[in-house]
Short mmCIF file of C-alpha atoms in Angstrom, two decimals:
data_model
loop_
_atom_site.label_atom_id
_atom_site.label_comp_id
_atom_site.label_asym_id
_atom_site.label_seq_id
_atom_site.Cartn_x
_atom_site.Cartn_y
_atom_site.Cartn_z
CA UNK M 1 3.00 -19.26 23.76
CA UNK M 2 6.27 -18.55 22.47
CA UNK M 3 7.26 -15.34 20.56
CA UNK M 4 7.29 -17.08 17.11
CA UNK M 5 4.25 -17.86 17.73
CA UNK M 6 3.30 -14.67 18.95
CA UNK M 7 4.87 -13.17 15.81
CA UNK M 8 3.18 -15.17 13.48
CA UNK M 9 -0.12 -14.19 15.33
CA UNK M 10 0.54 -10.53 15.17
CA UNK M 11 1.74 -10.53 11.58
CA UNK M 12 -1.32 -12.12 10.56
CA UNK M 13 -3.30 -9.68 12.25
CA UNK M 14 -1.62 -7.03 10.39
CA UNK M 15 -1.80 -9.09 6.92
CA UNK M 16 -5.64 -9.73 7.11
CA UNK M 17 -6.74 -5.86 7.64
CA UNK M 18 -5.04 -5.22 4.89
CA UNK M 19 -6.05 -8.00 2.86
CA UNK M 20 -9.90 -7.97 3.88
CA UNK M 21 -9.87 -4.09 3.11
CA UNK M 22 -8.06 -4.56 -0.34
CA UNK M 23 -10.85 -6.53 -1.21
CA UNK M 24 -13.25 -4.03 -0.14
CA UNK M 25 -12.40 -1.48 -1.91
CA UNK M 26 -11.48 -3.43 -5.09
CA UNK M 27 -15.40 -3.60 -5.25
CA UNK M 28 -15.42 -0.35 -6.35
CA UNK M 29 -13.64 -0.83 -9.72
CA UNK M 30 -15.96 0.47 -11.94
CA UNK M 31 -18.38 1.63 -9.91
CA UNK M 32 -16.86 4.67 -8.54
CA UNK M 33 -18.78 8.09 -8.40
CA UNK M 34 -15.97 9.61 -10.58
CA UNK M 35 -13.37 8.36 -12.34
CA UNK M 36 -10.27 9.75 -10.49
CA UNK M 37 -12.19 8.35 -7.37
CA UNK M 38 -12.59 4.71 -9.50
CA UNK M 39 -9.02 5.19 -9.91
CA UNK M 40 -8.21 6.33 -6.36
CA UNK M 41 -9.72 3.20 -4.73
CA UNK M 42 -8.10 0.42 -7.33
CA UNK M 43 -4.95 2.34 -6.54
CA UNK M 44 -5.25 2.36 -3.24
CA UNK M 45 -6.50 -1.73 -2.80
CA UNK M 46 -3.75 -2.21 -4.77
CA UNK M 47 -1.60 -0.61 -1.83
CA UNK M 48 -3.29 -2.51 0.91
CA UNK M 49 -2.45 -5.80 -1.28
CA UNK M 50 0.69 -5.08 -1.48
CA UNK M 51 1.75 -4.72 1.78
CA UNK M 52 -0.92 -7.01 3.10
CA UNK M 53 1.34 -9.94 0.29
CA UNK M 54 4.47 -9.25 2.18
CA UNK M 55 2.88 -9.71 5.53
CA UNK M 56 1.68 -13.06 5.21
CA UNK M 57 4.45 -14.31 2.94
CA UNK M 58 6.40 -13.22 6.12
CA UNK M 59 3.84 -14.77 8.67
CA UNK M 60 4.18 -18.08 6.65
CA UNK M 61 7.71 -17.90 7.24
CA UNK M 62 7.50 -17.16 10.64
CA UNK M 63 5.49 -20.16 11.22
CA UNK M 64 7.75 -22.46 9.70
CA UNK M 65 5.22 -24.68 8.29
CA UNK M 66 5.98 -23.95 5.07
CA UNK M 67 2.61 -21.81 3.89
CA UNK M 68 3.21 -19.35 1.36
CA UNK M 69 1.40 -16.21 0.59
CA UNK M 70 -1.35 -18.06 -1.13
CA UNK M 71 -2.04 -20.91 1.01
CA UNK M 72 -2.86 -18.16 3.87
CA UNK M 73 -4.89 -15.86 1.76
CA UNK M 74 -7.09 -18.96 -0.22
CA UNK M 75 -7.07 -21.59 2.13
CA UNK M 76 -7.85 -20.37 5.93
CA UNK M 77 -12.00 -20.42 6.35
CA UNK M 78 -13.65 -17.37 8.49
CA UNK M 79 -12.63 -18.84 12.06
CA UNK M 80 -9.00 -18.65 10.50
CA UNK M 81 -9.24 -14.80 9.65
CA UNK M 82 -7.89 -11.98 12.39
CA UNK M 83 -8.62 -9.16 10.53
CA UNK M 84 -10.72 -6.41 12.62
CA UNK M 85 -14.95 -6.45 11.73
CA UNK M 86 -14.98 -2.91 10.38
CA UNK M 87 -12.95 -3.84 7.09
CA UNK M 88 -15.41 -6.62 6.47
CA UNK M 89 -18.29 -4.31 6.17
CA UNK M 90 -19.92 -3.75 3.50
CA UNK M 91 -18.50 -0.78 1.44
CA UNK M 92 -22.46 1.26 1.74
CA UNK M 93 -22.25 4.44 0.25
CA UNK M 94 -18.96 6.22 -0.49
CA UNK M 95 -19.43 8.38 2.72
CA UNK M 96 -18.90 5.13 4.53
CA UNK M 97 -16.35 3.75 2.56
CA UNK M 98 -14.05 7.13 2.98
CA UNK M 99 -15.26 7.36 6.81
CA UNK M 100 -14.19 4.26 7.45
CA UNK M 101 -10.81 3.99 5.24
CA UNK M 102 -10.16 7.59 7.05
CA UNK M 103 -11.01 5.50 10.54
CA UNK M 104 -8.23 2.86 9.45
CA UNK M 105 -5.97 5.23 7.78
CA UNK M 106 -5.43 7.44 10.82
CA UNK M 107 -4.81 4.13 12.93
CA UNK M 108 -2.50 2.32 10.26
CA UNK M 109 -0.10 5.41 9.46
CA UNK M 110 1.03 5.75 13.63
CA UNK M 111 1.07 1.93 13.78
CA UNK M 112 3.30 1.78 10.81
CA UNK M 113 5.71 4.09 11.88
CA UNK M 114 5.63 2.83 15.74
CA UNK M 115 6.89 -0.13 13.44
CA UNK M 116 10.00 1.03 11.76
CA UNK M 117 11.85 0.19 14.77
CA UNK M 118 10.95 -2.72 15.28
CA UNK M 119 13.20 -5.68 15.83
CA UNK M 120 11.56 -8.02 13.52
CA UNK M 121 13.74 -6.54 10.71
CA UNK M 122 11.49 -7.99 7.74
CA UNK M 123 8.11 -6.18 9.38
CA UNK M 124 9.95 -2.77 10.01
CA UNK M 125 10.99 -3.50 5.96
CA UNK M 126 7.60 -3.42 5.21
CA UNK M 127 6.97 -0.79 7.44
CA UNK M 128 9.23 1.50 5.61
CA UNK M 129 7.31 1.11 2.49
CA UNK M 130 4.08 1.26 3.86
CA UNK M 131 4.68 4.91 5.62
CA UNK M 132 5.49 6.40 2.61
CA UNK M 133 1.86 5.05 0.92
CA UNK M 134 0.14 5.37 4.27
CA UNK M 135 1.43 9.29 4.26
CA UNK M 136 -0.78 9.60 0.65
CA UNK M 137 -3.96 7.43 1.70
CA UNK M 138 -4.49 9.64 4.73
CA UNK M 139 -3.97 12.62 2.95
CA UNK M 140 -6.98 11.45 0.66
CA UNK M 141 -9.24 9.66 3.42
CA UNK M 142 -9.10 13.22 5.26
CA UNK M 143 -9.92 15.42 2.33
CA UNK M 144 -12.65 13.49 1.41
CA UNK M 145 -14.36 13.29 5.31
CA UNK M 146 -13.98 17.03 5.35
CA UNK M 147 -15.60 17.35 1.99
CA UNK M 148 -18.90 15.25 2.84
CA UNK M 149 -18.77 16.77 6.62
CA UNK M 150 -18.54 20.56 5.71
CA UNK M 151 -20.60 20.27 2.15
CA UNK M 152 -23.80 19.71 1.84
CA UNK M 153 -26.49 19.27 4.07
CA UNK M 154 -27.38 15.61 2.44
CA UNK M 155 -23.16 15.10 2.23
CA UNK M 156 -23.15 15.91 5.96
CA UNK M 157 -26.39 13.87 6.96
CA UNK M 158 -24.28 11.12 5.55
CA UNK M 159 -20.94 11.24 6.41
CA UNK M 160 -22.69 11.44 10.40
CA UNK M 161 -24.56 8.02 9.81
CA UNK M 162 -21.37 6.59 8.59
CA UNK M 163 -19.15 8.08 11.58
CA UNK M 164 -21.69 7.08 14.00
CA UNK M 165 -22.47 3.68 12.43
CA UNK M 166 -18.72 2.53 12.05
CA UNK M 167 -17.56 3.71 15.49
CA UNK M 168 -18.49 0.81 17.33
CA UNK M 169 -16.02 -0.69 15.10
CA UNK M 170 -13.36 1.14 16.42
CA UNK M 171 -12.52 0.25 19.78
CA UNK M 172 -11.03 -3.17 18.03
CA UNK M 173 -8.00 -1.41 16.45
CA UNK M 174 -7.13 -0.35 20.07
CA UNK M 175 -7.28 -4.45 21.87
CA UNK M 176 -4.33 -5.64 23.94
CA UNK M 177 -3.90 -9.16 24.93
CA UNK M 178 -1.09 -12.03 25.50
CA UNK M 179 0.26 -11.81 21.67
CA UNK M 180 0.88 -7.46 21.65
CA UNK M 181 1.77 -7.32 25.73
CA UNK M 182 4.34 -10.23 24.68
CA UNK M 183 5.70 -8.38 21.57
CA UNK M 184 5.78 -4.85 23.11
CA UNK M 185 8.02 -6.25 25.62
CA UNK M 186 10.11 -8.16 23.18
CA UNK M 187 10.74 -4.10 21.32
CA UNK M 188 8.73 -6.06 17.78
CA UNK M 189 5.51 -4.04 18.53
CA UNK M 190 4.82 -0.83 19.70
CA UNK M 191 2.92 0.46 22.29
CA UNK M 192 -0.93 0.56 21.40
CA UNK M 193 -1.50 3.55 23.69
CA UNK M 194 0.88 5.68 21.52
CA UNK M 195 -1.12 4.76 18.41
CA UNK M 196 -4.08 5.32 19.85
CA UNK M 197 -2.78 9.20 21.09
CA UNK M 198 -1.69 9.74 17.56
CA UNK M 199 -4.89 7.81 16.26
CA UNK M 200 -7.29 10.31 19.01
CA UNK M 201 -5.29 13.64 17.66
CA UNK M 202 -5.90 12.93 14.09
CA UNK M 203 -9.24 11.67 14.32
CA UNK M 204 -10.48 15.38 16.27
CA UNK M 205 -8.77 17.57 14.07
CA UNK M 206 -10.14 16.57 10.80
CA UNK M 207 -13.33 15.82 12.33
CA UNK M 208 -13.71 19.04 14.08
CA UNK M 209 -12.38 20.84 10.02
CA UNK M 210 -15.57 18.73 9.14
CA UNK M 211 -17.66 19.71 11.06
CA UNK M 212 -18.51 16.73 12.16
CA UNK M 213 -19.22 15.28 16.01
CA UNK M 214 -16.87 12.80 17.84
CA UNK M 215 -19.09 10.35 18.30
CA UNK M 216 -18.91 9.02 22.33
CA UNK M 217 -17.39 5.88 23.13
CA UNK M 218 -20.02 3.46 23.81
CA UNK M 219 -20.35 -0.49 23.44
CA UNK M 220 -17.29 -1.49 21.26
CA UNK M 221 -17.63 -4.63 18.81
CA UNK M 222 -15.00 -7.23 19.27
CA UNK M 223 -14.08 -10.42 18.47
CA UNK M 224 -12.51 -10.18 14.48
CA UNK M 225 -8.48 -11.21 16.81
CA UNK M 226 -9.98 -13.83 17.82
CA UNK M 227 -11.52 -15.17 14.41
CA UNK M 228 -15.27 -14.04 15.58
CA UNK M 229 -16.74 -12.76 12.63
CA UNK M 230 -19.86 -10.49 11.19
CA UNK M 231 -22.20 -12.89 8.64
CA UNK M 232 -20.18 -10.49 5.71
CA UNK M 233 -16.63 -11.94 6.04
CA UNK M 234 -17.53 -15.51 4.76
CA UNK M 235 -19.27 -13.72 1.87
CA UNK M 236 -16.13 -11.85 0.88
CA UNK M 237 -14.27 -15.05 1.31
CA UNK M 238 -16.31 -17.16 -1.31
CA UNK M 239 -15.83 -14.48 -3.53
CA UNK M 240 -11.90 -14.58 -2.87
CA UNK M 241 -10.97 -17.88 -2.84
CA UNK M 242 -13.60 -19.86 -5.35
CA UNK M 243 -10.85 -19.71 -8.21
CA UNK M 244 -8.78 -22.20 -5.72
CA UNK M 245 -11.25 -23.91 -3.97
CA UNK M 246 -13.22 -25.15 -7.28
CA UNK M 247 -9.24 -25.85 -9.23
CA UNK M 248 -7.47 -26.85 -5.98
CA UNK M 249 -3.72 -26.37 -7.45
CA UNK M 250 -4.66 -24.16 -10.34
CA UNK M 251 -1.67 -22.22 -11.57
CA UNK M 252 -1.76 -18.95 -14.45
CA UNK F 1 32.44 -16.53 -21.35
CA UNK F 2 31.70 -14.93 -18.42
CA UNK F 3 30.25 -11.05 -18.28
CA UNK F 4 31.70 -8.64 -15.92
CA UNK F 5 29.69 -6.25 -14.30
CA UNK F 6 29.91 -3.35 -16.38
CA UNK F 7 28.68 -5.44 -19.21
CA UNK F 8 25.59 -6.81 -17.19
CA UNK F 9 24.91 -2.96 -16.29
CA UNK F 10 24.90 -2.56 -19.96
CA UNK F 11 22.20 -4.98 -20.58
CA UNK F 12 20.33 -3.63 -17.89
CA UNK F 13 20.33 -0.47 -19.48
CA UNK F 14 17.78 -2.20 -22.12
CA UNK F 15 15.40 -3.14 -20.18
CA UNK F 16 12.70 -1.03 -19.84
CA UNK F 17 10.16 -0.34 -17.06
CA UNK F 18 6.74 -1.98 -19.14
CA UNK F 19 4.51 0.88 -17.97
CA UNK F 20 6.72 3.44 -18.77
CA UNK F 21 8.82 1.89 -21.34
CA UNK F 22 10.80 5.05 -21.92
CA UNK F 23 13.29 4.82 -18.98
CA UNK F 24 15.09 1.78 -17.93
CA UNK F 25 15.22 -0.31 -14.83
CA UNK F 26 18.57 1.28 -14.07
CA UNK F 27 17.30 5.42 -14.66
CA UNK F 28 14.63 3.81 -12.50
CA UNK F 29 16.63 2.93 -9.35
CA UNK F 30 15.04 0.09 -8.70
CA UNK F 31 18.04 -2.50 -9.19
CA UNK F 32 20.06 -2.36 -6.13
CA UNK F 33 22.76 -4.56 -6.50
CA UNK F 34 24.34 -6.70 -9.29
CA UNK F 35 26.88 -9.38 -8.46
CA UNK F 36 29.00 -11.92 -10.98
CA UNK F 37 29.92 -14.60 -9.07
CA UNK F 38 33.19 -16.69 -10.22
CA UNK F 39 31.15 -19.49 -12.08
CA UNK F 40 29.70 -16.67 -14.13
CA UNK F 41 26.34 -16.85 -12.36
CA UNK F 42 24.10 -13.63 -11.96
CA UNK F 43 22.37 -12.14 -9.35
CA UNK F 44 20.28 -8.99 -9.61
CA UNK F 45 18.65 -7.27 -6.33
CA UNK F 46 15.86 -4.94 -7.53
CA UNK F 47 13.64 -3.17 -4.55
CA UNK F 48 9.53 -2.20 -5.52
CA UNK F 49 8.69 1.23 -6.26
CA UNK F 50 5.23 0.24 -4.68
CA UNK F 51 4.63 -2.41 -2.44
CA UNK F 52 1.85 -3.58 -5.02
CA UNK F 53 3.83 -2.53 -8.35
CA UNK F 54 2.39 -5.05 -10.29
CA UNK F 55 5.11 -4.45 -12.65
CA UNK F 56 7.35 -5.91 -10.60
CA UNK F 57 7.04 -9.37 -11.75
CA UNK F 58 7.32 -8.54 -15.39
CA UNK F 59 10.53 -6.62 -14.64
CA UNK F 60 11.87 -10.01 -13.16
CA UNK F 61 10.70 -11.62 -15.62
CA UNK F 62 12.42 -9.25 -18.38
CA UNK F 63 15.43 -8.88 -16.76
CA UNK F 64 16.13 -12.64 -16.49
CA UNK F 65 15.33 -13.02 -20.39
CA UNK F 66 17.25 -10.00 -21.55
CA UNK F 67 20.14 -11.67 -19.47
CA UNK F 68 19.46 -15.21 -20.95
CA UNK F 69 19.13 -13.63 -24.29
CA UNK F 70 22.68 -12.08 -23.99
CA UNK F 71 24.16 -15.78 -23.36
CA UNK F 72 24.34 -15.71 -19.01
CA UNK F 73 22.80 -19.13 -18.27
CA UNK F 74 22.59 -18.92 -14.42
CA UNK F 75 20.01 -15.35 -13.76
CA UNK F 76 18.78 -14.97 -10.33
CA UNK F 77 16.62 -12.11 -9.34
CA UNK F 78 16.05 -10.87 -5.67
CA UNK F 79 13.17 -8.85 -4.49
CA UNK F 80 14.55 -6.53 -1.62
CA UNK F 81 12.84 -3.91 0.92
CA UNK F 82 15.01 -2.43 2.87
CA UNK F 83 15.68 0.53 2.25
CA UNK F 84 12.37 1.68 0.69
CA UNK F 85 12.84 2.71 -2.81
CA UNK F 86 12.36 7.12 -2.87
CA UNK F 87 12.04 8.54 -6.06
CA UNK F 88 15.76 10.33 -5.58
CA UNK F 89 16.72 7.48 -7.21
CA UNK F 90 15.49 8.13 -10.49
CA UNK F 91 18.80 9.14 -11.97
CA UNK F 92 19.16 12.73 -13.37
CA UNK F 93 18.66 11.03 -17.32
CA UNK F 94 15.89 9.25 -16.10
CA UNK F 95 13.69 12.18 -14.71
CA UNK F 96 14.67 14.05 -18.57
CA UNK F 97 13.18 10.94 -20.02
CA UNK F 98 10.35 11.17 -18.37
CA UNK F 99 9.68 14.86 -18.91
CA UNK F 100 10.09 13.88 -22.68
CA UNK F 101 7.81 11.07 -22.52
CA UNK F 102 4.87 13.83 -21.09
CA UNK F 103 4.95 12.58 -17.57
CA UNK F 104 6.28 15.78 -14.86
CA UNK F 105 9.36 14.03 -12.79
CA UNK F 106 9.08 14.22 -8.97
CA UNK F 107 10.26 16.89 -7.13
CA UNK F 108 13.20 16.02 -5.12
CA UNK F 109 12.01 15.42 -1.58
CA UNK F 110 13.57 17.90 0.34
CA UNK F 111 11.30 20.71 -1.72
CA UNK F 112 10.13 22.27 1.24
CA UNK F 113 6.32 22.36 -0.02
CA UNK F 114 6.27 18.61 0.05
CA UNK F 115 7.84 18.22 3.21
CA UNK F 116 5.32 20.66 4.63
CA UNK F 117 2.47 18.24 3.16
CA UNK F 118 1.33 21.16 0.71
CA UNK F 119 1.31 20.78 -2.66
CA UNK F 120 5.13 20.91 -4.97
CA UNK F 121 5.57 22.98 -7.75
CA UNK F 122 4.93 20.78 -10.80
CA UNK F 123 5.96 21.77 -14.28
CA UNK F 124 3.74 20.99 -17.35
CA UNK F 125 5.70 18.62 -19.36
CA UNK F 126 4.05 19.87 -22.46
CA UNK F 127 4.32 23.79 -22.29
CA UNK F 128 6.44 24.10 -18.97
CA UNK F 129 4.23 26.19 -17.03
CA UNK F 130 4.13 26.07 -13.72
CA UNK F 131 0.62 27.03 -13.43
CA UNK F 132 -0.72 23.48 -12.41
CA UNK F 133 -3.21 21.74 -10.46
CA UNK F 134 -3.91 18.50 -9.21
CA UNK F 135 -6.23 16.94 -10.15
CA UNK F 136 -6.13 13.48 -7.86
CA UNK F 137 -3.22 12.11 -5.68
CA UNK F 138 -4.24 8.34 -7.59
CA UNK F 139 -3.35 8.03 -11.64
CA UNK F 140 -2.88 5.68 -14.04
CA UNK F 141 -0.19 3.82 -11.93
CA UNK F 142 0.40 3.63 -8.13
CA UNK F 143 3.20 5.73 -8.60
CA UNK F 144 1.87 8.39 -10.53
CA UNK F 145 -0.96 11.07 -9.31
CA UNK F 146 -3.30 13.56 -12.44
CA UNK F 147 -2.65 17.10 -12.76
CA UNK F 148 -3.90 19.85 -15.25
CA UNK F 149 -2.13 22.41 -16.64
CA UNK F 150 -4.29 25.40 -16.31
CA UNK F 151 -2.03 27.39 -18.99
CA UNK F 152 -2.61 25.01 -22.06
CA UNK F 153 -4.91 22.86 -20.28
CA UNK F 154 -3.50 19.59 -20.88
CA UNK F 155 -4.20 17.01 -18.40
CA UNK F 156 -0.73 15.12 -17.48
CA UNK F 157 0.66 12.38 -15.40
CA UNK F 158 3.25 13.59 -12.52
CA UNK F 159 5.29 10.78 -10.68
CA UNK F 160 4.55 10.72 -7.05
CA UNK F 161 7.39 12.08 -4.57
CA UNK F 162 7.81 9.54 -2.82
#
């Protein structure tokens, strides 16, 4: 493998938790308990779009193949997808959403800024945006994990099932192989254990304001890098792409 | 005839930002860079406020036309990143339009409440207290959270400090 390669991989990565978790939460619209939370959630997939756009318009380019933005959103199948299994979930009850957007919030804010130095200059770009948004997503994710841990009895009952449920999930964020060893070398990624420090701190402190119990590390799910998926991920997919697929070339 | 600079500022100066059509892409901050090159051709840099501003496009879009409009044939417009856009620079008019249009400017980023992560000191646009709340970090826009005034109660849109 050669570190295009290995940048396109890791950019991809990046591009499809976003992407896959964008379209999570946009399932809210309308549906949200309140309607600064409805807003809160649009606002925020809107974010994770955003930035997630940028990332594979910059994977296609790092490729060289000429794919744009569109052509690796729409047209990759499930086997094609690298995003991590716990953003394909489904969304449960908003304990679960916020547990798990706080569980992917406190990893994507030290990852971000690990990236800011990067020497891909067009991902620590992206970077620089995505800190600043990162910074307010947190901020929410936290208040809202401390709210359902140290409220009520039935809040706390569920933000526990969430934690415990979507912890197995978590041990994915933290995976090394050829592609990040080859990039944290080459000063384009940074070191995983550093996020995972920051990623460990963050996660005890609000979780301890919450009341809530660290779950222990058990058996970890894995397989979402490699294009391994859970049954939901093709679901979200036919959703996604059946504008393009049914009006291949369709243009608005 | 070809348009210097200053003149292509000028027309820039009309265009508005379409969700909050009271200050212009210039107050803004978000064009970066504006160059006239000898044939008389245009290029415009603007930078996203978000990363998923989905005003962005129409901004493009509006820019180009107001420029067409004006009689500049060749328009190009060029999305940039780097560096990230921070609300320091909304120029000093723009943040007065804003209060005037009801929505509470940002703070400037070294208020040392926001750098601490607490919450700034917002002023009611309406009535100018400062005896506000927030009401959620997420409004109308990405770049805009809800806050209360608790002294005339008016609910009211604050830009984000970002």
């Amino acid at each position: 493998m050669d570190i295009k390669e290995a940048q396109f991989i890791y950019t991809l990565r990046l591009a499809d938790d976003l992407l896959i978790l964008s379209q999570r939460l946009g399932e809210w619209c309308g549906h949200g308990p309140i309607l600064e939370e409805d807003i809160a959630l649009t606002n925020r997939a809107l974010d994770h779009l955003g930035e997630a756009r940028n990332l594979l318009t910059h994977a296609g380019q790092l490729e060289g193949k000429g794919r744009t933005e569109d052509d690796l959103a729409y047209l990759r199948m499930e086997r094609g997808y690298t995003n991590v299994k716990m953003v394909e979930l489904p969304n449960g009850d908003y304990a679960t959403t916020m547990v798990r957007s706080f569980l992917f919030d406190a990893y994507h804010l030290p990852l971000m800024t690990g990236l800011l130095s990067s020497k891909d200059e067009q991902l620590a770009a992206i970077a620089g945006k995505s800190v600043k948004e990162s910074t307010y997503h947190l901020r929410h994710s936290s208040d809202w994990v401390v709210r359902f841990g140290d409220g009520t009895a039935e809040s706390h009952e569920k933000a526990r099932s969430a934690l415990n449920e979507l912890w197995t999930f978590t041990g994915e964020l933290f995976e090394t192989d050829e592609v990040t060893e080859m990039l944290q070398k080459a000063g384009i990624a940074p070191d995983i254990a550093v996020i995972k420090e920051a990623w460990d701190k963050t996660v005890s402190a609000v979780l301890s304001q919450a009341t809530l119990e660290r779950p222990s590390d058990g058996f970890m799910a894995t397989g979402g890098r490699k294009g391994l998926h859970t049954e939901h991920l093709g679901l979200i997919l036919a959703e996604m792409q059946h504008v393009t697929r049914a009006y291949p070339g369709v243009e608005w | 005839m070809h348009f210097d600079k200053e003149r292509v500022l000028g027309l820039l100066q009309k265009v508005k930002d379409p969700e909050i059509p009271a200050i212009s892409v210039l107050e803004l901050g978000v064009v970066r860079d504006v160059r006239v090159a000898a044939n008389g051709d245009v290029q415009v840099t603007i930078t996203p406020t978000y990363t998923g501003c989905p005003a962005m496009d129409v901004m493009a879009a509006d820019i180009k036309k107001e420029l067409h409009d004006a009689g500049i044939p060749s328009v190009k417009v060029e999305l940039t990143l780097s560096p990230a856009w921070t609300t320091d620079w909304i120029s000093d008019a723009g943040k007065r339009k804003l209060k005037d249009y009801g929505i509470a400017p940002p703070e400037h980023t070294a208020d040392i409440r926001a750098l601490k992560g607490g919450t700034p000191l917002v002023q009611c646009p309406q009535c100018h207290s400062t005896d506000t709340v927030m009401l959620s970090a997420f409004g109308s826009t990405a770049c805009k959270a809800l806050w209360k005034c608790n002294a005339c109660l008016e609910p009211f849109d604050q830009f984000k400090c970002l």
